[in-house]
């Protein structure tokens, strides 16, 4: 494998931004230096640019079955990871949901193989813990999955067929603690949400925009509070996926201030898109339907403040794209049930947009600095999900997953200019200053200013992840 | 200047611990690498050792006048920085207190010169903002001092002659905000403390151990709360020195959770020593008298939790050593007023012990990991006090202030084995596993396993510091 | 019915203590006056005494089935109300638990008739809402029960066979809100408790004193938090029975401070008895086993503070007496499973002791004053449970349920001197100053200094209660 | 003195509302009864009406010097108490501020005599504690004033010439605690306010409406927090006058939840008037200038919630009327410095409007009930200021200070229809349903449906008040 030298750039890590050349050999960073006389087969001049670790999107749903396996998301591991790469993300961590006729363990192995066969960047998988009723011996499978690199397990506190009760949470948390696994929760009080859906439907309020009404701030905040109490009682850390409500983020903030080891993830859609953006779109509001929902604009301030204070630890996408116009080769997508929100497939895309959107809304706007940006999108997810310092940092010994970021480059986000199969973009028309111009994955030059250089399915590796690092 | 290569060590930064060789040239780190064929004039094998940035003690008082200039601390800039170096600390930031017949600016310049002439490691100076009554035009001096590298200013919320009122805090905070300076507060409600001292004295309770009674948790917590409100009203960040009360730390924690940019410093004496250790020592309790006081053992848990949560950002020493046995060449020391606590010079030593004590009580005990250790003792103070990434990190381009730490080395802390002039040690007899075996300051090899290699006065540089970095 | 005049006493209500004569006719108070020339058939001189409303114990379990109807409490409505009367309590509100082969409605009517046939003082009944699985149409029954005076419904958040999930809570709370009924919760997280029981049993820790370990402060506090969120989401007030943990009381306190209409009840056993009192009693610790458990002594301070602040609104007993020595005519009592805590019938007696114990520990000790005492034991329960101002106040028009209290009378509490069928007393040997010397129920003179004057079964009335008054 | 009988009314106390006749003799209530055959010289039929204790306005400023004695309020003790009586208020508690050439004690006696000579209803006086600099021996005077009935002392935390520092607060609080006096604070951080005034003036923002900008929520909340810490450290209860900011009220709420005995007062102007009502009035905004200021409309919700939760204990007026049109016989009034807010005399009228405004906005609107209304305007101030149960309750033995309230009577509030000398009304045009139709002061019939029956100066008594009752 040829060596690569990136010269004259500013290396931006979570901790520090320094001027250094970066030398890459055999897919790894072997040296950083200044005033060097190093040579390499391939030299990239990064003058005026930032050299950052490749983005890690710890929350995606590629070729992912939803609604009781009645449909699935539009992107497969190929198109999804191509989109990721083009956006500067060199690792995605997706989910495994037990299939009806297969154990969790078997589903995991199959999905691992699918991912490994198609992915263009590296991929890991979180295991979703099914209700005990669906697989009574699931704890045995979970135990085995740690050996397969699934060192993070997600529990649903809501949704029929996925929701587990507190006893199952406690059992799972205990096993996670014993095996040094990071438990994750989708934190909404399922009883509260289901009841609100019923009330809305019963009263005829089924238009797409009513989706948000069913998912109250209180139901999210309550679930966060309870999950923290349960995790603390067991003595395990906890990761809360897709925090959407500032009230829920505040529960995390309070718990952290009191000593709980709880980590919150939020997503760009909650930070920069608002209910007001889709409330009046009629059935096309389906494009914005995800859970928890994209909330009132007044909610955004609190989330930004929590990002700034550190109460929120990561920014992922929950990328789960569906099309508005039904493609022939896909099962029913966003508009399969116009006017009836409970049947709209939940999810929005974003894996390609995440870095640019957060850079624009966070860094350019002055709320966070480039180091914190790297922390949120790469270093912290790497740490929490057992990939650090292999990934998430530009450091000697790390995988050469690198993004050369041009902070001066202008760009307009559009669906047409994106690589996801989703046919719309919730950031359509957003102007950003700052974008990835080169992307390397384990030393391989995937993207350059002219675009994608390679999209070989399967060049991405499946990641067997280690234990979480909490600090 | 000869080049130095440190091989086979584990480089520990706040962010990450990685295996890398470190190449030093002209006092700076010029490269980190793995599998290198680098050579150097001087090669140190760090197999099995940790290579960390040199410690930064952001709170010392060397040859420092106290009690209305009636006496001063035992260590001068030479003995104090020798002690620092021997303990793995390569930077100290001390204070300038306006002298009675001199402006703050003139005092600063004189003290800068004294430090530069004597110091063995690098030294910076915080400016202490005198009451307006003592120097009406002090804001002009402060403005000029930024140019001299005093990018942090300390305000006393207590103590006659030093205490400023809220209006002075607001004026100072505003100027600090405008000049990108970090304001610091000694946070105790001076009225509450003075009143308690009076009550104790009036009732004959003047023994040394009563000192603690005069400094209630409530007076410290109140002052923190108020300082945060004032800083928030101005829009400035805030640094709270020597947080001793868990209740005060909790105020910081709550404020941070709510979005305030407030940073707390604590000290080893508050973390591992307790009132119970000296309450019965009679007049020798003077050895432990400092302000805020070393508190009840039950208070320690809260401080450790706040360290773990991040509510406390740094660990410094407030090193202010006085002798128990009066040396001939020093003004009256600890026992100048036996049985009468108000006249005991306040302060305890620690600049040499800080790293070992925190490593033992924090890292060996499992509360924090080596990365967080580096954050507390080097990276975070470097960031907050305008020295990062010049110091506080083992990175390309940084000063080669390096500690090679042997995590397996046993050591017993004693006054006899220390380099401070103080003739006792509040950690006497403490066994630690983990200590510095080599210390470099800007590439110069100051300490090796045989001890101090050089103590040339003035080899330390005076540091003109930049603006704080808050993240 | 003869008229009664109580002269020269100090009338103590929750609001005020005033000097006034009290004139009673036809079972009701018809006048209060000073300097009167009123006459009556029966005149009681209350010089130096306090005239208070009769106590209302809003939480008792008389002839009450437990453990799946496998046994029941020792007192029936006769012995239990005799004990109540002797202790100055003229109203008890007990519970109805749906019997296996009977609807809740039918069980209620039967229990109402039993109570009416046996009681010596007035009795009301709270309805316990069974799990939906046990009676799918239970909401219909609840609706009907309001007409029968059951304006308060209790939900169990713990215990197999009784525990309801959040959806059932929401349904019940909504109906309660619509019908102006006060929902009550037994607030413990049933999943957490059941799991701890299992863990203790699995590890052989089955001795009686381990009972406490299974019921963590966190499980109680979590349940309170969640119940408040659910109640707030519906818009209903909420009553939390038997708050035992200061952490749970603090959740109530915080919620009230934020505007939630939540009311906490605690019991004398939590205020003055402690785990340390029975931890070493071996199987006789069974005498103290109740749920939530009697906790660590260090927990008491918080409860008292919450009583003082008003975060706790009432003091009831949860009177559920069982015998240590097995009587022939009763099913298995406290010692039916020595050494195995999960089978110990839960509950402690107290209906006769409540006023004296709280007076001694609260009023004599100076924490609360006599007005607050009346508020806690009579006025507030009367308001919350739809009996005010018919009961709970010495006022014109109110039932003449009166206690003449001698604040100077000494008394020692003993099982031997009590009227409950329980053969032990958890306050055994407690000396109190202050006791009831006369007790009137609707004008009838039940108790005088020589003791009980009448114990006719059925003289007590069944109370059809009105809607709660919340202020 | 003739006897009076009020028949067929509903007696409303803080605790309960009951049907009862009220018999009055010699200025006191001697009996309450139902179904009586009582007779009296004077019988008032209260069918359909409420019989409530006369209002107690614990915060007025009649003929009160302001701005360094440069002017004074428009109402004297005669016109002010006439207005009070017409509005249903039978007691006012005003303030004594030490005059420049007189001790506090002497000023108090003079002002007491003035009040006694002019007042139409009963009057008490709080003592304002001057800065130590103004009267070094002020604690001696305070000690003597307790004997004169001044059992409440007010401290200013703001305003030049009145502001005391924390040490003075602590001294005063300690003496108050020892003498069973209730300390009161005007809680604003004087340094913050003064600085904002300066900044506004310096930048030319001197229009009347800028007054509000100088008094931040944070300065009020900070002062409340600090006053509570100081009071808790001494062990004294605390009364916070005129809480205007919901953030400050929240500090009280949090402190109470944590066990502090702190009581908050708010005023109708903060509850129903808003900054938006006067921001655009130009110099006539002077009519609304008071301190703390009338704040943003968005602030009102929090205050109402705090009234509902009990965090706020009383509603007084801070009645301090000045005229818009300058009367000949008064010193310069509201418009003495058009366009320059720092010289506008602070204060708004309200003593006549308080009950009607709070009834309409609180009771008619459903936020509070009539019992809570009585608590806020009469019972609680009576308790806290040493007048209970002499006043503040319709009870046997109490002064016959009675209001017969017609809850069905409509009324429109106007300046023209008011009795204060102020020539405008901040509630002008407000329609209310509910007003006083009869008012009695110590049994004397002052007001009937035709209006004022007597206004004899000096018929009001000066009140020597007892110790506070806190519950
Ligand atoms: Zn989810
Ligand atoms: Zn998801
Ligand atoms: Zn200090
Ligand atoms: Zn210091
Ligand atoms: Zn229960
Ligand atoms: Zn019970
Ligand atoms: Zn005021
Ligand atoms: Zn005032």
PDB file of C-alpha atoms in Angstrom, chain C residues 130-306:
ATOM      1  CA  UNK C 130     -57.183  -3.633  40.332  1.00  0.00           C
ATOM      2  CA  UNK C 131     -55.068  -4.407  37.286  1.00  0.00           C
ATOM      3  CA  UNK C 132     -57.102  -4.342  34.114  1.00  0.00           C
ATOM      4  CA  UNK C 133     -56.402  -8.028  33.690  1.00  0.00           C
ATOM      5  CA  UNK C 134     -58.228  -8.770  36.914  1.00  0.00           C
ATOM      6  CA  UNK C 135     -61.318  -6.837  35.915  1.00  0.00           C
ATOM      7  CA  UNK C 136     -61.411  -5.475  32.390  1.00  0.00           C
ATOM      8  CA  UNK C 137     -64.424  -3.226  33.008  1.00  0.00           C
ATOM      9  CA  UNK C 138     -63.117  -1.767  36.227  1.00  0.00           C
ATOM     10  CA  UNK C 139     -63.471   1.809  35.014  1.00  0.00           C
ATOM     11  CA  UNK C 140     -67.227   1.334  34.917  1.00  0.00           C
ATOM     12  CA  UNK C 141     -67.189   0.211  38.511  1.00  0.00           C
ATOM     13  CA  UNK C 142     -65.055   3.144  39.517  1.00  0.00           C
ATOM     14  CA  UNK C 143     -67.486   5.503  37.884  1.00  0.00           C
ATOM     15  CA  UNK C 144     -70.320   4.012  39.915  1.00  0.00           C
ATOM     16  CA  UNK C 145     -68.337   4.040  43.117  1.00  0.00           C
ATOM     17  CA  UNK C 146     -68.085   7.812  43.096  1.00  0.00           C
ATOM     18  CA  UNK C 147     -71.796   7.837  43.736  1.00  0.00           C
ATOM     19  CA  UNK C 148     -71.188   5.562  46.698  1.00  0.00           C
ATOM     20  CA  UNK C 149     -68.744   8.017  48.182  1.00  0.00           C
ATOM     21  CA  UNK C 150     -65.468   6.534  46.984  1.00  0.00           C
ATOM     22  CA  UNK C 151     -63.909   9.790  45.843  1.00  0.00           C
ATOM     23  CA  UNK C 152     -60.371   8.507  46.187  1.00  0.00           C
ATOM     24  CA  UNK C 153     -58.823   5.594  44.322  1.00  0.00           C
ATOM     25  CA  UNK C 154     -55.584   3.900  45.078  1.00  0.00           C
ATOM     26  CA  UNK C 155     -53.220   2.487  42.489  1.00  0.00           C
ATOM     27  CA  UNK C 156     -50.373   0.121  43.237  1.00  0.00           C
ATOM     28  CA  UNK C 157     -47.146   0.739  41.332  1.00  0.00           C
ATOM     29  CA  UNK C 158     -45.721  -2.451  42.854  1.00  0.00           C
ATOM     30  CA  UNK C 159     -46.600  -5.959  43.907  1.00  0.00           C
ATOM     31  CA  UNK C 160     -47.658  -8.876  41.776  1.00  0.00           C
ATOM     32  CA  UNK C 161     -51.386  -9.076  41.354  1.00  0.00           C
ATOM     33  CA  UNK C 162     -51.882  -5.442  42.324  1.00  0.00           C
ATOM     34  CA  UNK C 163     -49.352  -3.552  40.255  1.00  0.00           C
ATOM     35  CA  UNK C 164     -50.688  -1.560  37.349  1.00  0.00           C
ATOM     36  CA  UNK C 165     -48.600  -0.249  34.500  1.00  0.00           C
ATOM     37  CA  UNK C 166     -48.330   3.347  33.332  1.00  0.00           C
ATOM     38  CA  UNK C 167     -51.120   2.923  30.836  1.00  0.00           C
ATOM     39  CA  UNK C 168     -53.508   1.808  33.542  1.00  0.00           C
ATOM     40  CA  UNK C 169     -52.359   4.688  35.716  1.00  0.00           C
ATOM     41  CA  UNK C 170     -53.057   7.114  32.900  1.00  0.00           C
ATOM     42  CA  UNK C 171     -56.500   5.676  32.271  1.00  0.00           C
ATOM     43  CA  UNK C 172     -57.333   5.759  35.942  1.00  0.00           C
ATOM     44  CA  UNK C 173     -55.939   9.237  36.443  1.00  0.00           C
ATOM     45  CA  UNK C 174     -57.935  10.541  33.533  1.00  0.00           C
ATOM     46  CA  UNK C 175     -61.181   9.151  34.845  1.00  0.00           C
ATOM     47  CA  UNK C 176     -60.337  10.471  38.299  1.00  0.00           C
ATOM     48  CA  UNK C 177     -59.740  13.913  36.866  1.00  0.00           C
ATOM     49  CA  UNK C 178     -63.032  13.847  34.984  1.00  0.00           C
ATOM     50  CA  UNK C 179     -65.002  12.734  38.044  1.00  0.00           C
ATOM     51  CA  UNK C 180     -63.173  14.960  40.556  1.00  0.00           C
ATOM     52  CA  UNK C 181     -61.687  11.996  42.374  1.00  0.00           C
ATOM     53  CA  UNK C 182     -58.299  12.046  44.108  1.00  0.00           C
ATOM     54  CA  UNK C 183     -55.973   9.320  42.806  1.00  0.00           C
ATOM     55  CA  UNK C 184     -53.605   7.790  45.332  1.00  0.00           C
ATOM     56  CA  UNK C 185     -50.479   5.801  44.620  1.00  0.00           C
ATOM     57  CA  UNK C 186     -48.468   3.264  46.504  1.00  0.00           C
ATOM     58  CA  UNK C 187     -45.248   4.504  44.979  1.00  0.00           C
ATOM     59  CA  UNK C 188     -42.536   1.949  44.600  1.00  0.00           C
ATOM     60  CA  UNK C 189     -41.138   0.718  41.324  1.00  0.00           C
ATOM     61  CA  UNK C 190     -42.470  -2.818  41.410  1.00  0.00           C
ATOM     62  CA  UNK C 191     -39.921  -4.135  38.970  1.00  0.00           C
ATOM     63  CA  UNK C 192     -37.054  -2.866  41.073  1.00  0.00           C
ATOM     64  CA  UNK C 193     -38.490  -4.236  44.293  1.00  0.00           C
ATOM     65  CA  UNK C 194     -39.370  -7.633  42.883  1.00  0.00           C
ATOM     66  CA  UNK C 195     -35.919  -7.960  41.428  1.00  0.00           C
ATOM     67  CA  UNK C 196     -34.241  -7.137  44.698  1.00  0.00           C
ATOM     68  CA  UNK C 197     -36.404  -9.644  46.537  1.00  0.00           C
ATOM     69  CA  UNK C 198     -35.352 -12.253  44.003  1.00  0.00           C
ATOM     70  CA  UNK C 199     -31.696 -11.363  44.366  1.00  0.00           C
ATOM     71  CA  UNK C 200     -31.861 -11.536  48.132  1.00  0.00           C
ATOM     72  CA  UNK C 201     -33.694 -14.840  48.119  1.00  0.00           C
ATOM     73  CA  UNK C 202     -31.386 -16.269  45.479  1.00  0.00           C
ATOM     74  CA  UNK C 203     -28.396 -15.419  47.621  1.00  0.00           C
ATOM     75  CA  UNK C 204     -29.944 -16.848  50.781  1.00  0.00           C
ATOM     76  CA  UNK C 205     -30.486 -13.502  52.454  1.00  0.00           C
ATOM     77  CA  UNK C 206     -34.030 -14.225  53.587  1.00  0.00           C
ATOM     78  CA  UNK C 207     -33.929 -13.189  57.240  1.00  0.00           C
ATOM     79  CA  UNK C 208     -36.626 -10.725  58.230  1.00  0.00           C
ATOM     80  CA  UNK C 209     -34.345  -7.745  58.376  1.00  0.00           C
ATOM     81  CA  UNK C 210     -33.428  -8.149  54.707  1.00  0.00           C
ATOM     82  CA  UNK C 211     -36.921  -7.003  53.854  1.00  0.00           C
ATOM     83  CA  UNK C 212     -35.710  -3.419  54.004  1.00  0.00           C
ATOM     84  CA  UNK C 213     -32.955  -4.070  51.527  1.00  0.00           C
ATOM     85  CA  UNK C 214     -35.402  -5.025  48.840  1.00  0.00           C
ATOM     86  CA  UNK C 215     -37.108  -1.639  48.931  1.00  0.00           C
ATOM     87  CA  UNK C 216     -34.539   0.942  47.915  1.00  0.00           C
ATOM     88  CA  UNK C 217     -34.923   4.655  48.324  1.00  0.00           C
ATOM     89  CA  UNK C 218     -34.405   4.907  44.584  1.00  0.00           C
ATOM     90  CA  UNK C 219     -37.325   2.638  43.779  1.00  0.00           C
ATOM     91  CA  UNK C 220     -39.627   4.761  45.910  1.00  0.00           C
ATOM     92  CA  UNK C 221     -38.302   8.068  44.597  1.00  0.00           C
ATOM     93  CA  UNK C 222     -38.511   6.895  40.989  1.00  0.00           C
ATOM     94  CA  UNK C 223     -42.112   5.847  41.394  1.00  0.00           C
ATOM     95  CA  UNK C 224     -43.041   9.165  42.945  1.00  0.00           C
ATOM     96  CA  UNK C 225     -41.359  11.038  40.129  1.00  0.00           C
ATOM     97  CA  UNK C 226     -43.104   9.000  37.483  1.00  0.00           C
ATOM     98  CA  UNK C 227     -46.505   9.198  39.141  1.00  0.00           C
ATOM     99  CA  UNK C 228     -46.187  12.963  39.271  1.00  0.00           C
ATOM    100  CA  UNK C 229     -45.232  13.161  35.590  1.00  0.00           C
ATOM    101  CA  UNK C 230     -48.212  11.005  34.675  1.00  0.00           C
ATOM    102  CA  UNK C 231     -50.594  12.954  36.885  1.00  0.00           C
ATOM    103  CA  UNK C 232     -49.328  16.258  35.542  1.00  0.00           C
ATOM    104  CA  UNK C 233     -49.711  15.020  31.987  1.00  0.00           C
ATOM    105  CA  UNK C 234     -53.363  14.275  32.718  1.00  0.00           C
ATOM    106  CA  UNK C 235     -53.933  17.342  34.829  1.00  0.00           C
ATOM    107  CA  UNK C 236     -55.001  15.625  38.014  1.00  0.00           C
ATOM    108  CA  UNK C 237     -53.859  16.115  41.589  1.00  0.00           C
ATOM    109  CA  UNK C 238     -52.182  13.135  43.221  1.00  0.00           C
ATOM    110  CA  UNK C 239     -51.851  11.714  46.722  1.00  0.00           C
ATOM    111  CA  UNK C 240     -48.835   9.599  47.590  1.00  0.00           C
ATOM    112  CA  UNK C 241     -49.538   7.221  50.463  1.00  0.00           C
ATOM    113  CA  UNK C 242     -47.011   6.263  53.120  1.00  0.00           C
ATOM    114  CA  UNK C 243     -43.955   8.184  51.952  1.00  0.00           C
ATOM    115  CA  UNK C 244     -41.109   6.500  53.783  1.00  0.00           C
ATOM    116  CA  UNK C 245     -37.966   7.743  52.064  1.00  0.00           C
ATOM    117  CA  UNK C 246     -36.690  11.272  52.432  1.00  0.00           C
ATOM    118  CA  UNK C 247     -35.556  11.034  48.816  1.00  0.00           C
ATOM    119  CA  UNK C 248     -39.124  10.307  47.765  1.00  0.00           C
ATOM    120  CA  UNK C 249     -40.389  13.156  49.903  1.00  0.00           C
ATOM    121  CA  UNK C 250     -37.875  15.366  48.192  1.00  0.00           C
ATOM    122  CA  UNK C 251     -39.319  14.425  44.800  1.00  0.00           C
ATOM    123  CA  UNK C 252     -42.676  15.608  46.118  1.00  0.00           C
ATOM    124  CA  UNK C 253     -41.122  18.762  47.437  1.00  0.00           C
ATOM    125  CA  UNK C 254     -39.466  19.549  44.116  1.00  0.00           C
ATOM    126  CA  UNK C 255     -42.632  18.801  42.206  1.00  0.00           C
ATOM    127  CA  UNK C 256     -44.709  21.043  44.450  1.00  0.00           C
ATOM    128  CA  UNK C 257     -42.165  23.814  44.084  1.00  0.00           C
ATOM    129  CA  UNK C 258     -42.597  23.469  40.343  1.00  0.00           C
ATOM    130  CA  UNK C 259     -46.373  23.652  40.592  1.00  0.00           C
ATOM    131  CA  UNK C 260     -47.553  20.048  40.738  1.00  0.00           C
ATOM    132  CA  UNK C 261     -50.542  19.406  42.943  1.00  0.00           C
ATOM    133  CA  UNK C 262     -49.102  16.421  44.752  1.00  0.00           C
ATOM    134  CA  UNK C 263     -49.719  15.571  48.400  1.00  0.00           C
ATOM    135  CA  UNK C 264     -47.622  13.251  50.501  1.00  0.00           C
ATOM    136  CA  UNK C 265     -48.661  11.158  53.467  1.00  0.00           C
ATOM    137  CA  UNK C 266     -46.219   9.750  55.950  1.00  0.00           C
ATOM    138  CA  UNK C 267     -46.696   7.597  59.035  1.00  0.00           C
ATOM    139  CA  UNK C 268     -45.432   7.665  62.625  1.00  0.00           C
ATOM    140  CA  UNK C 269     -43.424   4.473  62.084  1.00  0.00           C
ATOM    141  CA  UNK C 270     -41.264   6.246  59.525  1.00  0.00           C
ATOM    142  CA  UNK C 271     -40.800   9.290  61.713  1.00  0.00           C
ATOM    143  CA  UNK C 272     -39.817   7.727  65.018  1.00  0.00           C
ATOM    144  CA  UNK C 273     -38.883   4.075  64.447  1.00  0.00           C
ATOM    145  CA  UNK C 274     -35.780   2.999  62.531  1.00  0.00           C
ATOM    146  CA  UNK C 275     -34.204  -0.012  60.897  1.00  0.00           C
ATOM    147  CA  UNK C 276     -31.641   0.004  63.667  1.00  0.00           C
ATOM    148  CA  UNK C 277     -34.487  -0.760  66.105  1.00  0.00           C
ATOM    149  CA  UNK C 278     -35.259  -4.144  64.603  1.00  0.00           C
ATOM    150  CA  UNK C 279     -32.274  -5.173  62.498  1.00  0.00           C
ATOM    151  CA  UNK C 280     -30.942  -7.411  65.231  1.00  0.00           C
ATOM    152  CA  UNK C 281     -34.190  -8.910  66.474  1.00  0.00           C
ATOM    153  CA  UNK C 282     -34.004 -12.070  64.374  1.00  0.00           C
ATOM    154  CA  UNK C 283     -37.368 -13.447  63.409  1.00  0.00           C
ATOM    155  CA  UNK C 284     -39.111 -11.003  65.714  1.00  0.00           C
ATOM    156  CA  UNK C 285     -38.042  -8.326  63.259  1.00  0.00           C
ATOM    157  CA  UNK C 286     -41.192  -9.551  61.500  1.00  0.00           C
ATOM    158  CA  UNK C 287     -43.066  -7.271  63.872  1.00  0.00           C
ATOM    159  CA  UNK C 288     -41.587  -4.300  62.012  1.00  0.00           C
ATOM    160  CA  UNK C 289     -41.960  -5.556  58.474  1.00  0.00           C
ATOM    161  CA  UNK C 290     -44.104  -3.264  56.399  1.00  0.00           C
ATOM    162  CA  UNK C 291     -43.866  -1.753  52.927  1.00  0.00           C
ATOM    163  CA  UNK C 292     -42.301   0.559  52.221  1.00  0.00           C
ATOM    164  CA  UNK C 293     -40.023  -0.460  55.046  1.00  0.00           C
ATOM    165  CA  UNK C 294     -39.052   1.320  58.212  1.00  0.00           C
ATOM    166  CA  UNK C 295     -35.724   2.778  57.106  1.00  0.00           C
ATOM    167  CA  UNK C 296     -32.384   3.893  58.480  1.00  0.00           C
ATOM    168  CA  UNK C 297     -32.423   6.371  61.323  1.00  0.00           C
ATOM    169  CA  UNK C 298     -30.551   8.831  59.135  1.00  0.00           C
ATOM    170  CA  UNK C 299     -33.620   8.986  56.923  1.00  0.00           C
ATOM    171  CA  UNK C 300     -35.833  10.463  59.632  1.00  0.00           C
ATOM    172  CA  UNK C 301     -34.412  13.967  59.554  1.00  0.00           C
ATOM    173  CA  UNK C 302     -35.427  14.481  55.968  1.00  0.00           C
ATOM    174  CA  UNK C 303     -38.974  13.356  56.662  1.00  0.00           C
ATOM    175  CA  UNK C 304     -39.299  15.705  59.587  1.00  0.00           C
ATOM    176  CA  UNK C 305     -37.966  18.552  57.489  1.00  0.00           C
ATOM    177  CA  UNK C 306     -40.510  17.746  54.815  1.00  0.00           C
TER     178      UNK C 306
END
